[in-house]
Coordinates of C-alpha atoms in Angstrom, one line a residue:
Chain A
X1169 CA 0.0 0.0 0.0
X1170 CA 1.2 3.2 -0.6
X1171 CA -1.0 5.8 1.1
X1172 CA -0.4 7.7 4.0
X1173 CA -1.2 10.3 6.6
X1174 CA -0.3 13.9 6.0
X1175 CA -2.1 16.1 8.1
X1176 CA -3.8 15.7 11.5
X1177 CA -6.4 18.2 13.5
X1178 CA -8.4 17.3 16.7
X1179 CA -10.1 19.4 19.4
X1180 CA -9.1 18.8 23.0
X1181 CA -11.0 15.9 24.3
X1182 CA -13.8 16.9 27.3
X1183 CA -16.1 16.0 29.2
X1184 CA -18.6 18.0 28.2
X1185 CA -18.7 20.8 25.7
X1186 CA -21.9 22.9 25.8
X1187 CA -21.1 26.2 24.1
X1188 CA -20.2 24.7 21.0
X1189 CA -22.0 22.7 18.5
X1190 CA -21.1 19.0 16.9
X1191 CA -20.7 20.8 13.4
X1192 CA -18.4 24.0 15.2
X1193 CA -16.2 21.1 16.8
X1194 CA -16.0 19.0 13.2
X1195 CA -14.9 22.7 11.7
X1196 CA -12.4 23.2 14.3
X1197 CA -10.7 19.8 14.1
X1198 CA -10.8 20.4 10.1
X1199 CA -9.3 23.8 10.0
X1200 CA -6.4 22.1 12.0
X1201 CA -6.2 19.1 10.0
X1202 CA -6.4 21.1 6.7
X1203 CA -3.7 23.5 8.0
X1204 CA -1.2 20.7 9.2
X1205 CA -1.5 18.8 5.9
X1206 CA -1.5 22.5 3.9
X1207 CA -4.3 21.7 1.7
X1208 CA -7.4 24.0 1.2
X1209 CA -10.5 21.8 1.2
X1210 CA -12.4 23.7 -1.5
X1211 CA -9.2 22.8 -3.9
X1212 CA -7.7 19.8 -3.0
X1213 CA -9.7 17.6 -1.4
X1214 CA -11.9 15.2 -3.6
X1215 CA -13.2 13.1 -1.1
X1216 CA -14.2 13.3 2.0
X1217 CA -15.4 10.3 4.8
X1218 CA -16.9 10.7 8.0
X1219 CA -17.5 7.7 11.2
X1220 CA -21.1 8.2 12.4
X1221 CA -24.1 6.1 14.3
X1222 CA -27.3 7.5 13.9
X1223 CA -28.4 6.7 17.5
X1224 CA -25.5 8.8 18.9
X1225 CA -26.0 11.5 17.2
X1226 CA -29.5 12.1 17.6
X1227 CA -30.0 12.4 13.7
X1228 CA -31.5 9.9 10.9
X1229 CA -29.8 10.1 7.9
X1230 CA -26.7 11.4 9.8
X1231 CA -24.9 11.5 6.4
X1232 CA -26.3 14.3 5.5
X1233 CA -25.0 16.8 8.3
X1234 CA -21.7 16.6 7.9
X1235 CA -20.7 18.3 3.8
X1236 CA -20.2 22.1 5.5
X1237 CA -18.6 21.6 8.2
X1238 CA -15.6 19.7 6.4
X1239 CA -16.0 22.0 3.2
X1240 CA -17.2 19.2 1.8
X1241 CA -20.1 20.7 0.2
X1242 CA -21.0 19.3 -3.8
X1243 CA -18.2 16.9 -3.2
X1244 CA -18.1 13.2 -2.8
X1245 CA -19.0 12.4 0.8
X1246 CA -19.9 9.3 2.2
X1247 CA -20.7 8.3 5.9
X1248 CA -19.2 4.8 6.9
X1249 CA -21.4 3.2 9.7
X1250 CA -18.5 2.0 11.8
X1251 CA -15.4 3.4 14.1
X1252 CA -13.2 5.9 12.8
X1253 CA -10.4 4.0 11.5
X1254 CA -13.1 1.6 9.2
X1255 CA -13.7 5.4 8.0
X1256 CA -9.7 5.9 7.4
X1257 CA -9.5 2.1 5.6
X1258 CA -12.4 3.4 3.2
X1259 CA -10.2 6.5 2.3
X1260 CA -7.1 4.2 2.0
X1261 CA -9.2 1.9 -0.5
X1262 CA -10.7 4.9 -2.7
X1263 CA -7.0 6.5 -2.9
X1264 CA -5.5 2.7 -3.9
X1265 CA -8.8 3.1 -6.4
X1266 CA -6.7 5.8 -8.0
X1267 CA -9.8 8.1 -8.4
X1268 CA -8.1 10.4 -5.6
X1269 CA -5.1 12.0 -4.4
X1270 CA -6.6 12.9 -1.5
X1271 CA -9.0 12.4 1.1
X1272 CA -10.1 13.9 4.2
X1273 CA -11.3 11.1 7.6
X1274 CA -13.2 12.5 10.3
X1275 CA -14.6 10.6 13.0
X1276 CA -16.2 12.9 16.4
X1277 CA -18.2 12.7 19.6
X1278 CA -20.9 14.7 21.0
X1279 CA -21.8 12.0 23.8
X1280 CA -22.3 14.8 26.3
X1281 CA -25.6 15.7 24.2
X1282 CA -26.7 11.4 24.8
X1283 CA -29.4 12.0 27.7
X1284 CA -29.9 8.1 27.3
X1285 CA -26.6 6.2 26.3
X1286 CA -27.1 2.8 28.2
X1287 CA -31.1 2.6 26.4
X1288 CA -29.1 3.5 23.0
X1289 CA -26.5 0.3 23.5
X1290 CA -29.6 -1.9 25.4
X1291 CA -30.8 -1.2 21.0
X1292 CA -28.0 -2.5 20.3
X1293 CA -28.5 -5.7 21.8
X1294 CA -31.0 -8.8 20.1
X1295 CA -34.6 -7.7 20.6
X1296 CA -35.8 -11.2 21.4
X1297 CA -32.9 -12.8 22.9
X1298 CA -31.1 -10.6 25.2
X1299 CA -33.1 -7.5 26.0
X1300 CA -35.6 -8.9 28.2
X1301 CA -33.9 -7.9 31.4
X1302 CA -34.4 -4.1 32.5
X1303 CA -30.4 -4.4 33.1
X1304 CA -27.5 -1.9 31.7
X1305 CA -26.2 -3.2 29.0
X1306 CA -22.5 -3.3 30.4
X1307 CA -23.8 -6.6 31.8
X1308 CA -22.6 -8.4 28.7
X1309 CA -19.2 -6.5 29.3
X1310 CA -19.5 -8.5 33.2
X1311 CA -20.1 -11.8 31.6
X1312 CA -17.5 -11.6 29.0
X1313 CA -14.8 -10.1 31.8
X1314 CA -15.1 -12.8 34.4
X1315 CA -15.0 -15.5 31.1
X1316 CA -11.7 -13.9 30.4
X1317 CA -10.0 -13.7 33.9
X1318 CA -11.8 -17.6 34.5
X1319 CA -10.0 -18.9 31.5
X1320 CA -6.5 -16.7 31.1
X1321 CA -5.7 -16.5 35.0
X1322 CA -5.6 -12.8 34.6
X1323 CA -6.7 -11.0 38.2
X1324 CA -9.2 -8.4 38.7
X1325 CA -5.9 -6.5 40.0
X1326 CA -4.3 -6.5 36.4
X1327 CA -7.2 -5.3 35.1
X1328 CA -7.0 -2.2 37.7
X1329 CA -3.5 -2.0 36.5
X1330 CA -4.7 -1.1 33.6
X1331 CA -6.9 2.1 34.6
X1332 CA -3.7 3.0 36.9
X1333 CA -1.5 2.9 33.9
X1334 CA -4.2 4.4 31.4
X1335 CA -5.0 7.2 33.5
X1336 CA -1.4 7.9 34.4
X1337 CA -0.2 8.4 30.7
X1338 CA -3.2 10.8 29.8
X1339 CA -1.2 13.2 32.6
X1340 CA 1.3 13.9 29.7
X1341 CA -1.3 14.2 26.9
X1342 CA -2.9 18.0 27.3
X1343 CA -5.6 16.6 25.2
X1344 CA -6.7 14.2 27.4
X1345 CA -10.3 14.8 29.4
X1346 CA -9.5 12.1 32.1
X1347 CA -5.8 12.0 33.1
X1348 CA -6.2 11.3 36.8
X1349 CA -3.4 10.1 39.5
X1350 CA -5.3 7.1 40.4
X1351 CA -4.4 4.4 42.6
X1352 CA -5.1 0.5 42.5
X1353 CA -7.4 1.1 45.6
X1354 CA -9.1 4.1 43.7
X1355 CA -10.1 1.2 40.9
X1356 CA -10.4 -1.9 43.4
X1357 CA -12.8 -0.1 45.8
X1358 CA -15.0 1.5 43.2
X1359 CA -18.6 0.4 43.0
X1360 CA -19.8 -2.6 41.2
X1361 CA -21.5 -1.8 37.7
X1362 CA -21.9 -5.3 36.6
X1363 CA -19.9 -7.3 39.0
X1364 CA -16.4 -7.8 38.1
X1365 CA -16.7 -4.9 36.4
X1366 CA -16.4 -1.8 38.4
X1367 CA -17.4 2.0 37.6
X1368 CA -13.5 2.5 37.1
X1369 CA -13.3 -0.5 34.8
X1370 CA -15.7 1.8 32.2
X1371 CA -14.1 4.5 30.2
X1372 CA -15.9 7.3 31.0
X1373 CA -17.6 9.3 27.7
X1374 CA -16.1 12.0 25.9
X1375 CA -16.5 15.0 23.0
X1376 CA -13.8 15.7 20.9
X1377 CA -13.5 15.3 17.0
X1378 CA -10.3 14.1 15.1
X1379 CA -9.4 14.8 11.2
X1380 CA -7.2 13.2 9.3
X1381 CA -5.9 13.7 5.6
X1382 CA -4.4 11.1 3.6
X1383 CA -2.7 11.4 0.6
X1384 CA -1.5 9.1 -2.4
X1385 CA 2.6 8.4 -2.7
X1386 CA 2.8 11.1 -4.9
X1387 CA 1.1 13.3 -3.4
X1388 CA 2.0 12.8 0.0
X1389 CA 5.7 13.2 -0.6
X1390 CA 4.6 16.9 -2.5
X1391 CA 2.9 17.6 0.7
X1392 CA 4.6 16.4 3.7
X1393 CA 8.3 16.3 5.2
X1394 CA 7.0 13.0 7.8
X1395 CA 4.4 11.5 6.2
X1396 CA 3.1 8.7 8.4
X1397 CA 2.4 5.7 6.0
X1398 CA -0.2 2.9 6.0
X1399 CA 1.7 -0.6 5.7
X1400 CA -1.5 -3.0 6.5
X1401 CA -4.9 -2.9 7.4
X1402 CA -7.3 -5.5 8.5
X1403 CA -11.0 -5.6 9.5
X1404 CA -13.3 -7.9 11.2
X1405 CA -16.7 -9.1 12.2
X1406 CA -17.5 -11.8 14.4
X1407 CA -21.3 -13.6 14.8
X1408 CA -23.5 -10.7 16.2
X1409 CA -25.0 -13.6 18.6
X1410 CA -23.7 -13.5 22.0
X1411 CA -24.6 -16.7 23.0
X1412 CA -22.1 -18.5 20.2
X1413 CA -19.0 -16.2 20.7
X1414 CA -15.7 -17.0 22.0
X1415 CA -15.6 -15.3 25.1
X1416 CA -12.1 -15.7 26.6
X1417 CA -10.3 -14.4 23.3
X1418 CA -11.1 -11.1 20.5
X1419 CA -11.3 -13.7 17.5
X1420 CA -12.2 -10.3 15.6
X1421 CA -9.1 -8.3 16.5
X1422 CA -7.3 -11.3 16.2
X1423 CA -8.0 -11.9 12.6
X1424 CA -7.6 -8.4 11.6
X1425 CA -4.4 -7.9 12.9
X1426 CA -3.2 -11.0 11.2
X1427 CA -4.6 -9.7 7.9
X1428 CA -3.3 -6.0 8.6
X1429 CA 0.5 -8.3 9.3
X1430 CA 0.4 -9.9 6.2
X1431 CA 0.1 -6.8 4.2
X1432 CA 2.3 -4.9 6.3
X1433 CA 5.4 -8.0 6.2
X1434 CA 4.9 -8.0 10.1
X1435 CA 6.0 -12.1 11.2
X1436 CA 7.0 -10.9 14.6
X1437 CA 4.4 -8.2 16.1
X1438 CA 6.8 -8.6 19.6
X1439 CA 9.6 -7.7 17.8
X1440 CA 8.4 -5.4 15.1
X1441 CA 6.0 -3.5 16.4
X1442 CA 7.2 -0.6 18.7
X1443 CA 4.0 0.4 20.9
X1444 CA 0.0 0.1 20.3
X1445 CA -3.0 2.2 21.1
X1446 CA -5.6 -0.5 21.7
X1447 CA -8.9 -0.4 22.2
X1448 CA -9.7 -0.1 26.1
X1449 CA -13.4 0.3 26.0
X1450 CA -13.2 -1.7 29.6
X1451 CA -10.4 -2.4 31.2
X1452 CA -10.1 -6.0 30.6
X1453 CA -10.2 -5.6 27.0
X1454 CA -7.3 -3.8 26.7
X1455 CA -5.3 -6.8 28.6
X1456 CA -7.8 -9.1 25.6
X1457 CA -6.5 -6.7 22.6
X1458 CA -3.1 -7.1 23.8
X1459 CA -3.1 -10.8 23.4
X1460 CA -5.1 -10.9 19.8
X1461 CA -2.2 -8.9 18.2
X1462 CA -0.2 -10.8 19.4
X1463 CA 1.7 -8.1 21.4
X1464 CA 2.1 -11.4 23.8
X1465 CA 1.2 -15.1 24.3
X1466 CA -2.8 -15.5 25.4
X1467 CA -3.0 -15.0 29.1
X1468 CA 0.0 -13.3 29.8
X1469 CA -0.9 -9.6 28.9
X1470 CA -2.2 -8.9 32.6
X1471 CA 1.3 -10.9 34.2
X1472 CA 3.0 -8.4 31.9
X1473 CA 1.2 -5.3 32.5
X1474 CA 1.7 -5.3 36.0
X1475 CA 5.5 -6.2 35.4
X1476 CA 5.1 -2.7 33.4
X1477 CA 6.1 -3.9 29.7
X1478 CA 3.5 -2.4 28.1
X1479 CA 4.2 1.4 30.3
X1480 CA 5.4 4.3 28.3
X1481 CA 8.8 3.4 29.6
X1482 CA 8.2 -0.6 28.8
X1483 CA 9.5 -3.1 26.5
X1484 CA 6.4 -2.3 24.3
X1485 CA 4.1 0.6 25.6
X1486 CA 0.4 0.6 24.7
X1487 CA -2.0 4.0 25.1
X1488 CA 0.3 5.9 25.6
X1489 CA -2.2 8.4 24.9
X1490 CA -4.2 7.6 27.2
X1491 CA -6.5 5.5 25.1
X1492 CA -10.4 5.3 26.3
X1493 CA -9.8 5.4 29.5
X1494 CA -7.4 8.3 29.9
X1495 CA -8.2 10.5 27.2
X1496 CA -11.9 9.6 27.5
X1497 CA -14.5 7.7 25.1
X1498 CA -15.0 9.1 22.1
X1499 CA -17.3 6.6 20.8
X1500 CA -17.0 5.7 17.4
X1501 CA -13.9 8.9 17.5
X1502 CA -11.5 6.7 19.8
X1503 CA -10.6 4.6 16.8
X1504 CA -9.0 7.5 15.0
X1505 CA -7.5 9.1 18.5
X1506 CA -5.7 5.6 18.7
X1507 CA -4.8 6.5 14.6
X1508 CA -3.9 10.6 16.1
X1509 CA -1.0 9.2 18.9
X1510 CA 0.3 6.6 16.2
X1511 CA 1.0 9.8 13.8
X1512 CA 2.0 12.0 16.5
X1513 CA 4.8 9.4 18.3
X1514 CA 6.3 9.1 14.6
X1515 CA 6.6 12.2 13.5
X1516 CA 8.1 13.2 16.7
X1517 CA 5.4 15.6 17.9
X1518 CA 3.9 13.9 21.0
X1519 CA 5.5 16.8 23.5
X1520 CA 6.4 15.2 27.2
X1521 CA 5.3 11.6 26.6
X1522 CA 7.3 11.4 22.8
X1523 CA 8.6 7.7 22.5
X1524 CA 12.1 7.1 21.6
X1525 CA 12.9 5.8 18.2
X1526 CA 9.3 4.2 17.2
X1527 CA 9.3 3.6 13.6
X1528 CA 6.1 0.5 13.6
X1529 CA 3.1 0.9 15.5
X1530 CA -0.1 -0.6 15.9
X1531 CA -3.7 0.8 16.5
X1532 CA -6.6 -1.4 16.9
X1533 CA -10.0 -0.4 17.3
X1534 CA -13.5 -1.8 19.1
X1535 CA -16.8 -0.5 18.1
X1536 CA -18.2 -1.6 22.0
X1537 CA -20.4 -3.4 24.0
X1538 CA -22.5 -5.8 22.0
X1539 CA -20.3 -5.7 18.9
X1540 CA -17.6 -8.2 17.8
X1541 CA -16.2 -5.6 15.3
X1542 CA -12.8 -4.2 14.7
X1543 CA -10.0 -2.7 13.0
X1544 CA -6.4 -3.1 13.0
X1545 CA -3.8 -0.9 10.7
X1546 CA 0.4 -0.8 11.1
X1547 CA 1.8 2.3 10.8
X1548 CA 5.3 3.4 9.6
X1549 CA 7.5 6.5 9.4
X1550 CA 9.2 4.4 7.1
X1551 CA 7.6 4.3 3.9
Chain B
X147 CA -10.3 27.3 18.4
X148 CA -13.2 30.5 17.3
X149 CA -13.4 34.4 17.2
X150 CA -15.2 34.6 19.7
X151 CA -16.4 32.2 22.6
X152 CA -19.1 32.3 25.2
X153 CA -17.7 33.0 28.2
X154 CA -21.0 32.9 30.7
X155 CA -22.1 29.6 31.2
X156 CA -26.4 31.0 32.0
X157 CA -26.0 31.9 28.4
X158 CA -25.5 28.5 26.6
X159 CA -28.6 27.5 24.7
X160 CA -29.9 24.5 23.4
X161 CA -33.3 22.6 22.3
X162 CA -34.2 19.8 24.1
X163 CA -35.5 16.5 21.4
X164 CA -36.1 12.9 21.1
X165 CA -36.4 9.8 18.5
X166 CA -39.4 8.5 19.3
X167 CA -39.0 4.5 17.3
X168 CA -41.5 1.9 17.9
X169 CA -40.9 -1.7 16.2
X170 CA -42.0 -5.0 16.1
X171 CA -39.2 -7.3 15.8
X172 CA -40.2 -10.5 14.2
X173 CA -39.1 -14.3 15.5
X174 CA -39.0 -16.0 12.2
X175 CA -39.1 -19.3 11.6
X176 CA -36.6 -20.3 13.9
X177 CA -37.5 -18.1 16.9
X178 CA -40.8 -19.4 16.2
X179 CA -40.4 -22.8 16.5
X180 CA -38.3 -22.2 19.7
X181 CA -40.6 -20.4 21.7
X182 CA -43.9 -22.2 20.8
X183 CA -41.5 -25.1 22.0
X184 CA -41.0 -23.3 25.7
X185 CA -44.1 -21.9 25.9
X186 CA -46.1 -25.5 25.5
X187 CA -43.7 -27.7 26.7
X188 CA -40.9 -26.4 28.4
X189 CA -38.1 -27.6 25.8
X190 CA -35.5 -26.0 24.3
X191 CA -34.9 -25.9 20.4
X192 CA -31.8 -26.0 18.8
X193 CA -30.7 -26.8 14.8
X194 CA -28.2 -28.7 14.0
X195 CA -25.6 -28.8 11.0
X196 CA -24.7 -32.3 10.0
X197 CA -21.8 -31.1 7.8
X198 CA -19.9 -28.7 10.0
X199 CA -21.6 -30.8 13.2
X200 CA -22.8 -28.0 15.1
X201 CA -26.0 -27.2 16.9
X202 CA -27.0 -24.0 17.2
X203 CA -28.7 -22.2 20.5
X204 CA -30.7 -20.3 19.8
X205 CA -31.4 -21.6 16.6
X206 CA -31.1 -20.3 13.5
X207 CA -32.4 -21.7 9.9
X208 CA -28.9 -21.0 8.2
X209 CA -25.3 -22.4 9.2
X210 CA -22.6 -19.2 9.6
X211 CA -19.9 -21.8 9.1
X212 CA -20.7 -23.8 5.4
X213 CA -24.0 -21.4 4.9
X214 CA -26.6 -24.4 4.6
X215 CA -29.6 -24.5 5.2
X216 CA -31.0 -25.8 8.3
X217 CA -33.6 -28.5 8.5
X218 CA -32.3 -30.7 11.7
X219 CA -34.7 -29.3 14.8
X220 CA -33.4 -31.3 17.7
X221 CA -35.8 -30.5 21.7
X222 CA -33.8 -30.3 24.6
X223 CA -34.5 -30.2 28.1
X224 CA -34.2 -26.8 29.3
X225 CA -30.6 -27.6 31.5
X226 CA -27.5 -26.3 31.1
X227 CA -23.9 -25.0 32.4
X228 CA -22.9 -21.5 34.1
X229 CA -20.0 -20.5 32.0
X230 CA -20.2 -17.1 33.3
X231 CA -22.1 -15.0 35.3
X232 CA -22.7 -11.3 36.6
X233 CA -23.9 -9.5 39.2
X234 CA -25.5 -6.0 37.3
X235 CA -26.5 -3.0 39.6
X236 CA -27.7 -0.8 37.1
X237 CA -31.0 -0.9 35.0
X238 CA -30.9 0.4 31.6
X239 CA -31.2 3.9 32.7
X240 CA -28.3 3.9 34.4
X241 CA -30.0 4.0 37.6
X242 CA -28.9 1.6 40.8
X243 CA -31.3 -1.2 41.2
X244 CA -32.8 -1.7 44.4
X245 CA -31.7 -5.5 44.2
X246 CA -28.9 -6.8 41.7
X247 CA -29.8 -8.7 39.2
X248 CA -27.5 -12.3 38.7
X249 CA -27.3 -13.0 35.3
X250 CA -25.5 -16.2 33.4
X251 CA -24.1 -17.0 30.2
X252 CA -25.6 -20.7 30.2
X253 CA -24.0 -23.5 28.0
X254 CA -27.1 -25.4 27.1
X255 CA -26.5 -29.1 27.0
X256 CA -25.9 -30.5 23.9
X257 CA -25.5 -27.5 22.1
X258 CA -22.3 -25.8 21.2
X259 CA -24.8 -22.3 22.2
X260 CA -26.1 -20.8 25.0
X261 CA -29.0 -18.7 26.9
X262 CA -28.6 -15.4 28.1
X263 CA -30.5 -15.7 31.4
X264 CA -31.2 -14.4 35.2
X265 CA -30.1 -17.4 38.0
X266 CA -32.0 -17.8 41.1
X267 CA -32.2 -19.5 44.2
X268 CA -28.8 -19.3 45.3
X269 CA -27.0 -16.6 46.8
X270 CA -24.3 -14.3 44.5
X271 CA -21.4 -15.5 46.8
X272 CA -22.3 -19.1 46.0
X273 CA -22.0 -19.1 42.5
X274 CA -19.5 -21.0 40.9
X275 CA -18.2 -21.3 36.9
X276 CA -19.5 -24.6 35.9
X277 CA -22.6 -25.2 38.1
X278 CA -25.3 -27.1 36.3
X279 CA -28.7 -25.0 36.4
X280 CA -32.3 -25.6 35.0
X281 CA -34.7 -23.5 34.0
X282 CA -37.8 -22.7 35.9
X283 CA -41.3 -21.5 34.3
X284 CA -43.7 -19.5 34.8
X285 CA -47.2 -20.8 35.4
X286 CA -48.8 -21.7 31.8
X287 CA -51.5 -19.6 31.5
X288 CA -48.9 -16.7 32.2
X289 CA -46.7 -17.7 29.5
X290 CA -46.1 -15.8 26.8
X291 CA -44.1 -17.1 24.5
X292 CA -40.9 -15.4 25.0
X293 CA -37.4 -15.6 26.8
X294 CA -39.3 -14.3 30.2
X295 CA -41.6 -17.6 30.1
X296 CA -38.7 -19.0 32.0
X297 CA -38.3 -17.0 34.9
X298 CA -35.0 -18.0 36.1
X299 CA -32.5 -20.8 36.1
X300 CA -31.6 -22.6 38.9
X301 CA -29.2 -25.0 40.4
X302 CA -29.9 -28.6 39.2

């Protein structure tokens, strides 16, 4: 493949963000974006693909809200009803097309205007199978957590280690909305949601938009000094019934990565890879993500969490952003903040928390609790 | 990032709305067959694939592995295996409910599927991974055919 990244803009990630609108935040993100990659979108930019759920947004037909905002207006726009970085493969494909030079990815969240998130995700699950209960729907996130740690070993502690660590890393990312110095009894002692999962176990929502731009060869090296370039991408869907899922393992991010490796000539992720942004949704699944890219051997990611290998200062740190839990939820958004620290580490432009010498990375996304869905894609400085 | 920015907070504005949806969501053939089954006579119904031998719970009238066809309906008693449970203390609102709720990821026997379902008659801190569970109806003439006809599973 031979596309890559040449411009990035986001808004700071919040909690909440009442004096601006959805479509103001898209603009900011975009101006930024547009400006990094030095393109004007009224010129330049052919295409343009935005990550959207009509449920969170509050709209039907959500594609058709987002053209002016992105200066995407009487242009080809298309909305892709996944995560953010299903948005940025899309782009990839209609540049490897050739019918573009250039795209434009944007992937936001406005969950501070949800008044009724856990009744949006209880939609998500089977009408006739698993929404009889008057439950919240993180209860299929409880089941699946104490499957994991019954099967792998892995301790409720090592999943706290994970918030601990998460948390901790968003103190160095000023974009972050939930950098917190929290300790293991902060995580251990917090109340049950859906017991083993505890409130600190949840990342907690977010707003924030991200843009990207990406760029063919050619035009890429025209436009950027460091452009960060796609080497493999991967995508996957498990069976949307619960009840016939493998619980202990992500067979979805599992099976992209391997596809995203392939393309990317990755034999040794352990070796090759120099950090990950996973998905951390809960906290358990980050230690789950962890094994399926086979970052480690199956049940050993909490062992070597806790030993601190996957710290910003370990053999192989993952979120170093942050990730969900840090630098908050962004919904369908967090799979293109995962994208946002990849391109930032490798052109050198990740401020206080800036890895040394990371050429290879990894981000892998999660669309969340009842989905089997993901994305994986290796990044390179290195074209 | 803007000109200009609103600086006091009593003057942010916004409309208050909401997507009203209402739905029927139909069984089919397979969900029929499997909840006329529990509603008259407390049984279970899976399919089963002879060429990729699996048996689907709940069932469905397609295979996702070789994408045949289904025409194997196999009853089963309503008994099965806790392969893992929860203890959930928040409705769908959000809001804490007065009591938990237990519910089970159930390995129905014979199957290579499961139920989603709540577990009772035994206390949260007795619950173990692996304990064998049945399901227990409601009345018949409260029956409904649907998931809630069995009221809860419990230990065998």
């Amino acid at each position: 493949m031979t596309v890559a990244i040449v411009g990035v803009g986001h808004t700071s990630f919040q909690s909440t963000t009442p004096d601006i609108s959805f479509k103001e935040q898209m603009f900011e993100a975009a101006v930024k974006a547009y400006e990094d990659a030095g393109v004007n979108p009224r010129k330049d930019i052919a295409s343009f693909l935005t990550a959207a759920e009509d449920y969170y947004e509050g709209y039907s037909i959500f594609d058709e809200f987002v053209p002016d905002q992105l200066g995407a207006v009487l242009r080809s726009v298309c909305t892709i009803g996944g995560d953010g970085l299903l948005a940025l493969i899309n782009g990839v494909m209609q540049i490897e097309t050739g019918l573009f030079d250039v795209v434009a990815i944007e992937a936001h969240s406005k969950a501070s205007d949800i008044l009724t998130f856990p009744g949006i995700v209880t939609h998500g699950l089977d009408p006739i199978y698993n929404r009889a209960f008057n439950v919240h729907p993180y209860f299929v996130a409880g089941l699946e957590m104490r499957r994991y740690l019954h099967e792998t070993g892995t301790t409720r502690e090592q999943c706290a280690a994970v918030v601990v660590k998460n948390k901790q890393n968003a103190l160095s990312n000023p974009s972050a909305a939930y950098a917190a110095k929290m300790t293991m009894d902060d995580v251990m002692n917090s109340e049950f949601v859906s017991d083993p999962l505890t409130r600190r176990d949840i990342s907690p929502l977010a707003d924030g938009v991200i843009v990207m731009v990406l760029a063919s060869e050619e035009k890429a090296k025209d436009l950027s000094d460091d452009p960060v370039w796609l080497k493999g991408v991967g995508w996957c869907s498990d069976t949307p019934w619960i009840e016939s899922r493998t619980w202990s393992t992500a067979e979805y991010a599992r099976l992209a990565a391997e596809r995203a490796y392939k393309m990317a000539g990755i034999k040794n992720p352990q070796k090759q890879i120099a950090f990950a942004e996973v998905d951390d949704w809960f906290s358990y699944k980050e230690l789950q993500h962890i094994e399926a890219l086979g970052l480690c051997e199956n049940g050993e990611a909490g062992k070597l969490l806790e030993q601190g290998n996957f710290s910003r200062n370990g053999k192989l740190p993952v979120n170093v952003s942050g990730g969900r839990i840090g630098a908050g939820n962004l919904l369908e958004a967090s799979a293109l903040q995962s994208v946002l620290e990849c391109v930032l580490q490798l052109q050198g432009r990740a401020g206080t928390r800036q890895l040394k010498d990371a050429e290879t990375a990894v981000a892998q996304s999660w669309r969340g609790v009842p989905t089997a869905t993901g994305c994986v894609a290796v990044l390179s400085s290195e074209l | 990032m803007a000109y200009d920015k609103i600086r006091d907070p009593r003057r942010i504005m916004h409309v208050e709305g909401d997507m009203e949806v209402d739905y029927i969501y139909t069984a089919g053939i397979a969900g029929e067959r499997f909840f006329v089954a529990l509603r008259d006579k407390e049984k279970l119904v899976a399919t089963h694939c002879d060429k990729c031998n699996h048996t689907f719970m709940p069932p469905r009238m397609y295979c996702d592995r070789c994408f045949a066809e289904l025409s194997n309906w196999i009853e089963l008693p309503p008994t099965g295996a806790i392969a893992s449970y929860t203890i959930t203390h928040e409705d769908n609102n959000g809001e804490r409910l007065p009591e938990p709720i237990v519910l089970a990821f159930i390995e129905i026997e014979k199957t290579d599927g499961a139920l989603i379902h709540q577990i009772g008659e035994v206390k949260p801190g007795a619950l173990k991974i692996g304990m064998r569970v049945q399901a227990v109806f409601k009345k018949k003439s409260e029956r409904t055919g649907a998931l809630t006809d069995i009221r809860y599973f419990k230990p065998a």
